[in-house]
Amino acid sequence: MKQLKIYAVLALMLTALVACNKSDTGGSGNAESATEAAAPSGNAIAFIDTRDDKPLIIDAALFDTPAAKEFLATGKNAYIGDEDAIAKGKKVFGLYSCTQCHGPDGKGQVGPGLVGPTFKYPKNATNKGMFETIWAGTNGGMGGKGIGIMDPTDPKNGITPDELLKVIAWIRTKGDGTTGNE
Ligand code: HEC
């Protein structure tokens, strides 16, 4: 019995070692390894996690509309200036309580303003950067809202990439006219 236990512990340690090695090779943090890591799921742009500047892997299958697919390929938000999409984005902003912390116009309340031109995380001036921030959250008080991240116990709960692009398109209408696609 005692021997069995020792074997079990050894096996666990071995698994842990293998796992460590794997994450070492994948996590060097530069853009090149991000592209490599993302390639199997078909990502064309490499997302970076706002929390730790490491590659952020998002399942390519979640990008299931033409606008979402275009974003995945180019990092550009096709919903900028699209009135229907912007109206939907405003609704989603309310639905996910963004309003409570960032104010009804995204100009700041408990949380910071989202309309720029300066941002706490400068990358949020781009649509790709803002997508990454809202998807996975920050270390300074905002949890990720992306589907599967917002509530790990319910993989269906959270904002889809298509909805998030609409939210961002709405936020951009409140700023100084810069679209984030520049
Ligand atoms: C519980 C309050 C809360 C909710 C709800 C919330 N946020 Fe935030 N948000 C924050 C706080 C606090 C920060 C600042 C985080 C930091 O400093 O790291 C922030 C930061 C941000 C930023 C980065 C701003 C910058 O200057 O770089 C964006 C973009 C953002 N939130 C968008 C959203 C959106 C969109 C939603 C809804 C889907 C949302 N937030 C919901 C509290 C919230």
JSON list of N, CA and C and ligand atoms in Angstrom, two decimals, residues 92-93 96-102 110-114 118-122 124 130 133-134 138-143 145 159 164 167 171, ligand 1:
[
{"chain": "A", "resi": 92, "resn": "VAL", "atom": "N", "xyz": [-25.90, 45.98, -25.32]},
{"chain": "A", "resi": 92, "resn": "VAL", "atom": "CA", "xyz": [-25.03, 45.00, -24.66]},
{"chain": "A", "resi": 92, "resn": "VAL", "atom": "C", "xyz": [-24.24, 45.66, -23.54]},
{"chain": "A", "resi": 93, "resn": "PHE", "atom": "N", "xyz": [-23.84, 46.92, -23.73]},
{"chain": "A", "resi": 93, "resn": "PHE", "atom": "CA", "xyz": [-23.11, 47.68, -22.72]},
{"chain": "A", "resi": 93, "resn": "PHE", "atom": "C", "xyz": [-23.95, 47.77, -21.44]},
{"chain": "A", "resi": 96, "resn": "TYR", "atom": "N", "xyz": [-24.46, 44.05, -19.67]},
{"chain": "A", "resi": 96, "resn": "TYR", "atom": "CA", "xyz": [-23.34, 43.49, -18.92]},
{"chain": "A", "resi": 96, "resn": "TYR", "atom": "C", "xyz": [-22.85, 44.44, -17.83]},
{"chain": "A", "resi": 97, "resn": "SER", "atom": "N", "xyz": [-23.70, 45.39, -17.44]},
{"chain": "A", "resi": 97, "resn": "SER", "atom": "CA", "xyz": [-23.42, 46.29, -16.31]},
{"chain": "A", "resi": 97, "resn": "SER", "atom": "C", "xyz": [-22.20, 47.18, -16.52]},
{"chain": "A", "resi": 98, "resn": "CYS", "atom": "N", "xyz": [-21.73, 47.32, -17.74]},
{"chain": "A", "resi": 98, "resn": "CYS", "atom": "CA", "xyz": [-20.62, 48.25, -17.99]},
{"chain": "A", "resi": 98, "resn": "CYS", "atom": "C", "xyz": [-21.04, 49.63, -17.50]},
{"chain": "A", "resi": 99, "resn": "THR", "atom": "N", "xyz": [-22.35, 49.93, -17.70]},
{"chain": "A", "resi": 99, "resn": "THR", "atom": "CA", "xyz": [-22.91, 51.22, -17.31]},
{"chain": "A", "resi": 99, "resn": "THR", "atom": "C", "xyz": [-22.65, 51.54, -15.84]},
{"chain": "A", "resi": 100, "resn": "GLN", "atom": "N", "xyz": [-22.82, 50.53, -14.97]},
{"chain": "A", "resi": 100, "resn": "GLN", "atom": "CA", "xyz": [-22.68, 50.75, -13.52]},
{"chain": "A", "resi": 100, "resn": "GLN", "atom": "C", "xyz": [-21.31, 51.32, -13.18]},
{"chain": "A", "resi": 101, "resn": "CYS", "atom": "N", "xyz": [-20.30, 50.84, -13.83]},
{"chain": "A", "resi": 101, "resn": "CYS", "atom": "CA", "xyz": [-18.94, 51.27, -13.48]},
{"chain": "A", "resi": 101, "resn": "CYS", "atom": "C", "xyz": [-18.40, 52.36, -14.38]},
{"chain": "A", "resi": 102, "resn": "HIS", "atom": "N", "xyz": [-18.83, 52.37, -15.63]},
{"chain": "A", "resi": 102, "resn": "HIS", "atom": "CA", "xyz": [-18.22, 53.32, -16.58]},
{"chain": "A", "resi": 102, "resn": "HIS", "atom": "C", "xyz": [-19.17, 54.43, -16.99]},
{"chain": "A", "resi": 110, "resn": "VAL", "atom": "N", "xyz": [-17.58, 54.78, -11.36]},
{"chain": "A", "resi": 110, "resn": "VAL", "atom": "CA", "xyz": [-16.67, 54.12, -10.42]},
{"chain": "A", "resi": 110, "resn": "VAL", "atom": "C", "xyz": [-15.39, 53.74, -11.16]},
{"chain": "A", "resi": 111, "resn": "GLY", "atom": "N", "xyz": [-15.59, 53.24, -12.36]},
{"chain": "A", "resi": 111, "resn": "GLY", "atom": "CA", "xyz": [-14.45, 52.89, -13.22]},
{"chain": "A", "resi": 111, "resn": "GLY", "atom": "C", "xyz": [-14.07, 54.09, -14.08]},
{"chain": "A", "resi": 112, "resn": "PRO", "atom": "N", "xyz": [-12.96, 53.97, -14.80]},
{"chain": "A", "resi": 112, "resn": "PRO", "atom": "CA", "xyz": [-12.48, 55.09, -15.62]},
{"chain": "A", "resi": 112, "resn": "PRO", "atom": "C", "xyz": [-13.33, 55.33, -16.87]},
{"chain": "A", "resi": 113, "resn": "GLY", "atom": "N", "xyz": [-13.17, 56.50, -17.47]},
{"chain": "A", "resi": 113, "resn": "GLY", "atom": "CA", "xyz": [-13.80, 56.77, -18.75]},
{"chain": "A", "resi": 113, "resn": "GLY", "atom": "C", "xyz": [-13.17, 55.91, -19.83]},
{"chain": "A", "resi": 114, "resn": "LEU", "atom": "N", "xyz": [-13.97, 55.62, -20.87]},
{"chain": "A", "resi": 114, "resn": "LEU", "atom": "CA", "xyz": [-13.49, 54.70, -21.92]},
{"chain": "A", "resi": 114, "resn": "LEU", "atom": "C", "xyz": [-13.32, 55.39, -23.26]},
{"chain": "A", "resi": 118, "resn": "THR", "atom": "N", "xyz": [-6.85, 59.70, -23.94]},
{"chain": "A", "resi": 118, "resn": "THR", "atom": "CA", "xyz": [-5.83, 58.92, -23.23]},
{"chain": "A", "resi": 118, "resn": "THR", "atom": "C", "xyz": [-6.49, 57.78, -22.46]},
{"chain": "A", "resi": 119, "resn": "PHE", "atom": "N", "xyz": [-5.79, 56.69, -22.37]},
{"chain": "A", "resi": 119, "resn": "PHE", "atom": "CA", "xyz": [-6.31, 55.51, -21.70]},
{"chain": "A", "resi": 119, "resn": "PHE", "atom": "C", "xyz": [-5.31, 55.06, -20.66]},
{"chain": "A", "resi": 120, "resn": "LYS", "atom": "N", "xyz": [-5.81, 54.41, -19.62]},
{"chain": "A", "resi": 120, "resn": "LYS", "atom": "CA", "xyz": [-4.90, 53.83, -18.64]},
{"chain": "A", "resi": 120, "resn": "LYS", "atom": "C", "xyz": [-3.99, 52.83, -19.35]},
{"chain": "A", "resi": 121, "resn": "TYR", "atom": "N", "xyz": [-4.58, 52.00, -20.21]},
{"chain": "A", "resi": 121, "resn": "TYR", "atom": "CA", "xyz": [-3.80, 51.06, -21.02]},
{"chain": "A", "resi": 121, "resn": "TYR", "atom": "C", "xyz": [-3.79, 51.63, -22.44]},
{"chain": "A", "resi": 122, "resn": "PRO", "atom": "N", "xyz": [-2.67, 52.24, -22.83]},
{"chain": "A", "resi": 122, "resn": "PRO", "atom": "CA", "xyz": [-2.63, 52.97, -24.11]},
{"chain": "A", "resi": 122, "resn": "PRO", "atom": "C", "xyz": [-3.12, 52.15, -25.30]},
{"chain": "A", "resi": 124, "resn": "ASN", "atom": "N", "xyz": [-5.64, 50.57, -25.61]},
{"chain": "A", "resi": 124, "resn": "ASN", "atom": "CA", "xyz": [-7.09, 50.65, -25.79]},
{"chain": "A", "resi": 124, "resn": "ASN", "atom": "C", "xyz": [-7.51, 51.72, -26.78]},
{"chain": "A", "resi": 130, "resn": "MET", "atom": "N", "xyz": [-8.53, 47.26, -27.17]},
{"chain": "A", "resi": 130, "resn": "MET", "atom": "CA", "xyz": [-9.72, 47.35, -26.31]},
{"chain": "A", "resi": 130, "resn": "MET", "atom": "C", "xyz": [-10.44, 46.00, -26.25]},
{"chain": "A", "resi": 133, "resn": "THR", "atom": "N", "xyz": [-8.63, 43.89, -23.74]},
{"chain": "A", "resi": 133, "resn": "THR", "atom": "CA", "xyz": [-8.87, 44.34, -22.36]},
{"chain": "A", "resi": 133, "resn": "THR", "atom": "C", "xyz": [-10.23, 43.89, -21.85]},
{"chain": "A", "resi": 134, "resn": "ILE", "atom": "N", "xyz": [-11.25, 44.05, -22.69]},
{"chain": "A", "resi": 134, "resn": "ILE", "atom": "CA", "xyz": [-12.61, 43.71, -22.22]},
{"chain": "A", "resi": 134, "resn": "ILE", "atom": "C", "xyz": [-12.77, 42.18, -22.20]},
{"chain": "A", "resi": 138, "resn": "THR", "atom": "N", "xyz": [-8.47, 43.11, -16.59]},
{"chain": "A", "resi": 138, "resn": "THR", "atom": "CA", "xyz": [-7.21, 43.74, -16.20]},
{"chain": "A", "resi": 138, "resn": "THR", "atom": "C", "xyz": [-6.85, 43.24, -14.80]},
{"chain": "A", "resi": 139, "resn": "ASN", "atom": "N", "xyz": [-5.68, 43.63, -14.33]},
{"chain": "A", "resi": 139, "resn": "ASN", "atom": "CA", "xyz": [-5.29, 43.28, -12.95]},
{"chain": "A", "resi": 139, "resn": "ASN", "atom": "C", "xyz": [-5.71, 44.37, -11.98]},
{"chain": "A", "resi": 140, "resn": "GLY", "atom": "N", "xyz": [-6.32, 45.45, -12.50]},
{"chain": "A", "resi": 140, "resn": "GLY", "atom": "CA", "xyz": [-6.59, 46.59, -11.63]},
{"chain": "A", "resi": 140, "resn": "GLY", "atom": "C", "xyz": [-8.06, 46.79, -11.33]},
{"chain": "A", "resi": 141, "resn": "GLY", "atom": "N", "xyz": [-8.86, 45.73, -11.40]},
{"chain": "A", "resi": 141, "resn": "GLY", "atom": "CA", "xyz": [-10.25, 45.89, -10.96]},
{"chain": "A", "resi": 141, "resn": "GLY", "atom": "C", "xyz": [-11.31, 45.58, -11.99]},
{"chain": "A", "resi": 142, "resn": "MET", "atom": "N", "xyz": [-10.92, 45.09, -13.15]},
{"chain": "A", "resi": 142, "resn": "MET", "atom": "CA", "xyz": [-11.97, 44.68, -14.07]},
{"chain": "A", "resi": 142, "resn": "MET", "atom": "C", "xyz": [-11.81, 43.23, -14.50]},
{"chain": "A", "resi": 143, "resn": "GLY", "atom": "N", "xyz": [-12.85, 42.44, -14.27]},
{"chain": "A", "resi": 143, "resn": "GLY", "atom": "CA", "xyz": [-12.84, 41.04, -14.67]},
{"chain": "A", "resi": 143, "resn": "GLY", "atom": "C", "xyz": [-13.12, 40.92, -16.17]},
{"chain": "A", "resi": 145, "resn": "LYS", "atom": "N", "xyz": [-14.82, 39.81, -19.62]},
{"chain": "A", "resi": 145, "resn": "LYS", "atom": "CA", "xyz": [-16.24, 39.64, -19.96]},
{"chain": "A", "resi": 145, "resn": "LYS", "atom": "C", "xyz": [-16.44, 38.69, -21.14]},
{"chain": "A", "resi": 159, "resn": "ILE", "atom": "N", "xyz": [-19.76, 37.78, -23.20]},
{"chain": "A", "resi": 159, "resn": "ILE", "atom": "CA", "xyz": [-19.93, 38.51, -24.47]},
{"chain": "A", "resi": 159, "resn": "ILE", "atom": "C", "xyz": [-19.25, 37.74, -25.60]},
{"chain": "A", "resi": 164, "resn": "LEU", "atom": "N", "xyz": [-18.93, 42.03, -28.76]},
{"chain": "A", "resi": 164, "resn": "LEU", "atom": "CA", "xyz": [-17.90, 42.91, -28.21]},
{"chain": "A", "resi": 164, "resn": "LEU", "atom": "C", "xyz": [-17.48, 43.96, -29.25]},
{"chain": "A", "resi": 167, "resn": "VAL", "atom": "N", "xyz": [-20.07, 46.60, -29.08]},
{"chain": "A", "resi": 167, "resn": "VAL", "atom": "CA", "xyz": [-19.89, 47.44, -27.89]},
{"chain": "A", "resi": 167, "resn": "VAL", "atom": "C", "xyz": [-18.78, 48.46, -28.15]},
{"chain": "A", "resi": 171, "resn": "ILE", "atom": "N", "xyz": [-18.78, 52.53, -28.07]},
{"chain": "A", "resi": 171, "resn": "ILE", "atom": "CA", "xyz": [-17.87, 53.34, -27.23]},
{"chain": "A", "resi": 171, "resn": "ILE", "atom": "C", "xyz": [-17.15, 54.38, -28.10]},
{"chain": "B", "resi": 1, "resn": "HEC", "atom": "C1", "xyz": [-17.44, 46.26, -11.52]},
{"chain": "B", "resi": 1, "resn": "HEC", "atom": "C2", "xyz": [-17.10, 47.45, -12.27]},
{"chain": "B", "resi": 1, "resn": "HEC", "atom": "C3", "xyz": [-16.83, 47.28, -13.76]},
{"chain": "B", "resi": 1, "resn": "HEC", "atom": "C4", "xyz": [-17.64, 46.73, -14.71]},
{"chain": "B", "resi": 1, "resn": "HEC", "atom": "C5", "xyz": [-18.99, 46.07, -14.54]},
{"chain": "B", "resi": 1, "resn": "HEC", "atom": "C6", "xyz": [-16.95, 46.92, -15.97]},
{"chain": "B", "resi": 1, "resn": "HEC", "atom": "N1", "xyz": [-15.75, 47.57, -15.77]},
{"chain": "B", "resi": 1, "resn": "HEC", "atom": "FE1", "xyz": [-14.44, 48.14, -17.19]},
{"chain": "B", "resi": 1, "resn": "HEC", "atom": "N2", "xyz": [-13.14, 48.78, -15.76]},
{"chain": "B", "resi": 1, "resn": "HEC", "atom": "C7", "xyz": [-13.43, 48.82, -14.40]},
{"chain": "B", "resi": 1, "resn": "HEC", "atom": "C8", "xyz": [-12.26, 49.30, -13.69]},
{"chain": "B", "resi": 1, "resn": "HEC", "atom": "C9", "xyz": [-12.14, 49.49, -12.19]},
{"chain": "B", "resi": 1, "resn": "HEC", "atom": "C10", "xyz": [-11.27, 49.55, -14.68]},
{"chain": "B", "resi": 1, "resn": "HEC", "atom": "C11", "xyz": [-9.83, 50.00, -14.45]},
{"chain": "B", "resi": 1, "resn": "HEC", "atom": "C12", "xyz": [-9.03, 48.74, -14.43]},
{"chain": "B", "resi": 1, "resn": "HEC", "atom": "C13", "xyz": [-7.56, 48.92, -14.19]},
{"chain": "B", "resi": 1, "resn": "HEC", "atom": "O1", "xyz": [-7.14, 50.01, -13.80]},
{"chain": "B", "resi": 1, "resn": "HEC", "atom": "O2", "xyz": [-6.82, 47.93, -14.42]},
{"chain": "B", "resi": 1, "resn": "HEC", "atom": "C14", "xyz": [-11.88, 49.23, -15.97]},
{"chain": "B", "resi": 1, "resn": "HEC", "atom": "C15", "xyz": [-11.23, 49.35, -17.18]},
{"chain": "B", "resi": 1, "resn": "HEC", "atom": "C16", "xyz": [-11.85, 49.22, -18.41]},
{"chain": "B", "resi": 1, "resn": "HEC", "atom": "C17", "xyz": [-11.24, 49.53, -19.67]},
{"chain": "B", "resi": 1, "resn": "HEC", "atom": "C18", "xyz": [-9.83, 50.08, -19.87]},
{"chain": "B", "resi": 1, "resn": "HEC", "atom": "C19", "xyz": [-9.85, 51.59, -19.78]},
{"chain": "B", "resi": 1, "resn": "HEC", "atom": "C20", "xyz": [-8.51, 52.27, -19.98]},
{"chain": "B", "resi": 1, "resn": "HEC", "atom": "O3", "xyz": [-8.41, 53.48, -19.68]},
{"chain": "B", "resi": 1, "resn": "HEC", "atom": "O4", "xyz": [-7.54, 51.64, -20.43]},
{"chain": "B", "resi": 1, "resn": "HEC", "atom": "C21", "xyz": [-12.17, 49.25, -20.65]},
{"chain": "B", "resi": 1, "resn": "HEC", "atom": "C22", "xyz": [-12.01, 49.42, -22.14]},
{"chain": "B", "resi": 1, "resn": "HEC", "atom": "C23", "xyz": [-13.36, 48.77, -19.97]},
{"chain": "B", "resi": 1, "resn": "HEC", "atom": "N3", "xyz": [-13.12, 48.77, -18.62]},
{"chain": "B", "resi": 1, "resn": "HEC", "atom": "C24", "xyz": [-14.55, 48.39, -20.60]},
{"chain": "B", "resi": 1, "resn": "HEC", "atom": "C25", "xyz": [-15.63, 47.79, -19.96]},
{"chain": "B", "resi": 1, "resn": "HEC", "atom": "C26", "xyz": [-16.78, 47.25, -20.64]},
{"chain": "B", "resi": 1, "resn": "HEC", "atom": "C27", "xyz": [-17.06, 47.33, -22.12]},
{"chain": "B", "resi": 1, "resn": "HEC", "atom": "C28", "xyz": [-17.58, 46.68, -19.68]},
{"chain": "B", "resi": 1, "resn": "HEC", "atom": "C29", "xyz": [-18.85, 45.90, -19.85]},
{"chain": "B", "resi": 1, "resn": "HEC", "atom": "C30", "xyz": [-18.76, 44.76, -20.73]},
{"chain": "B", "resi": 1, "resn": "HEC", "atom": "C31", "xyz": [-16.92, 46.91, -18.41]},
{"chain": "B", "resi": 1, "resn": "HEC", "atom": "N4", "xyz": [-15.75, 47.58, -18.61]},
{"chain": "B", "resi": 1, "resn": "HEC", "atom": "C32", "xyz": [-17.44, 46.53, -17.18]},
{"chain": "B", "resi": 1, "resn": "HEC", "atom": "C33", "xyz": [-14.60, 48.45, -13.79]},
{"chain": "B", "resi": 1, "resn": "HEC", "atom": "C34", "xyz": [-15.64, 47.80, -14.42]}
]
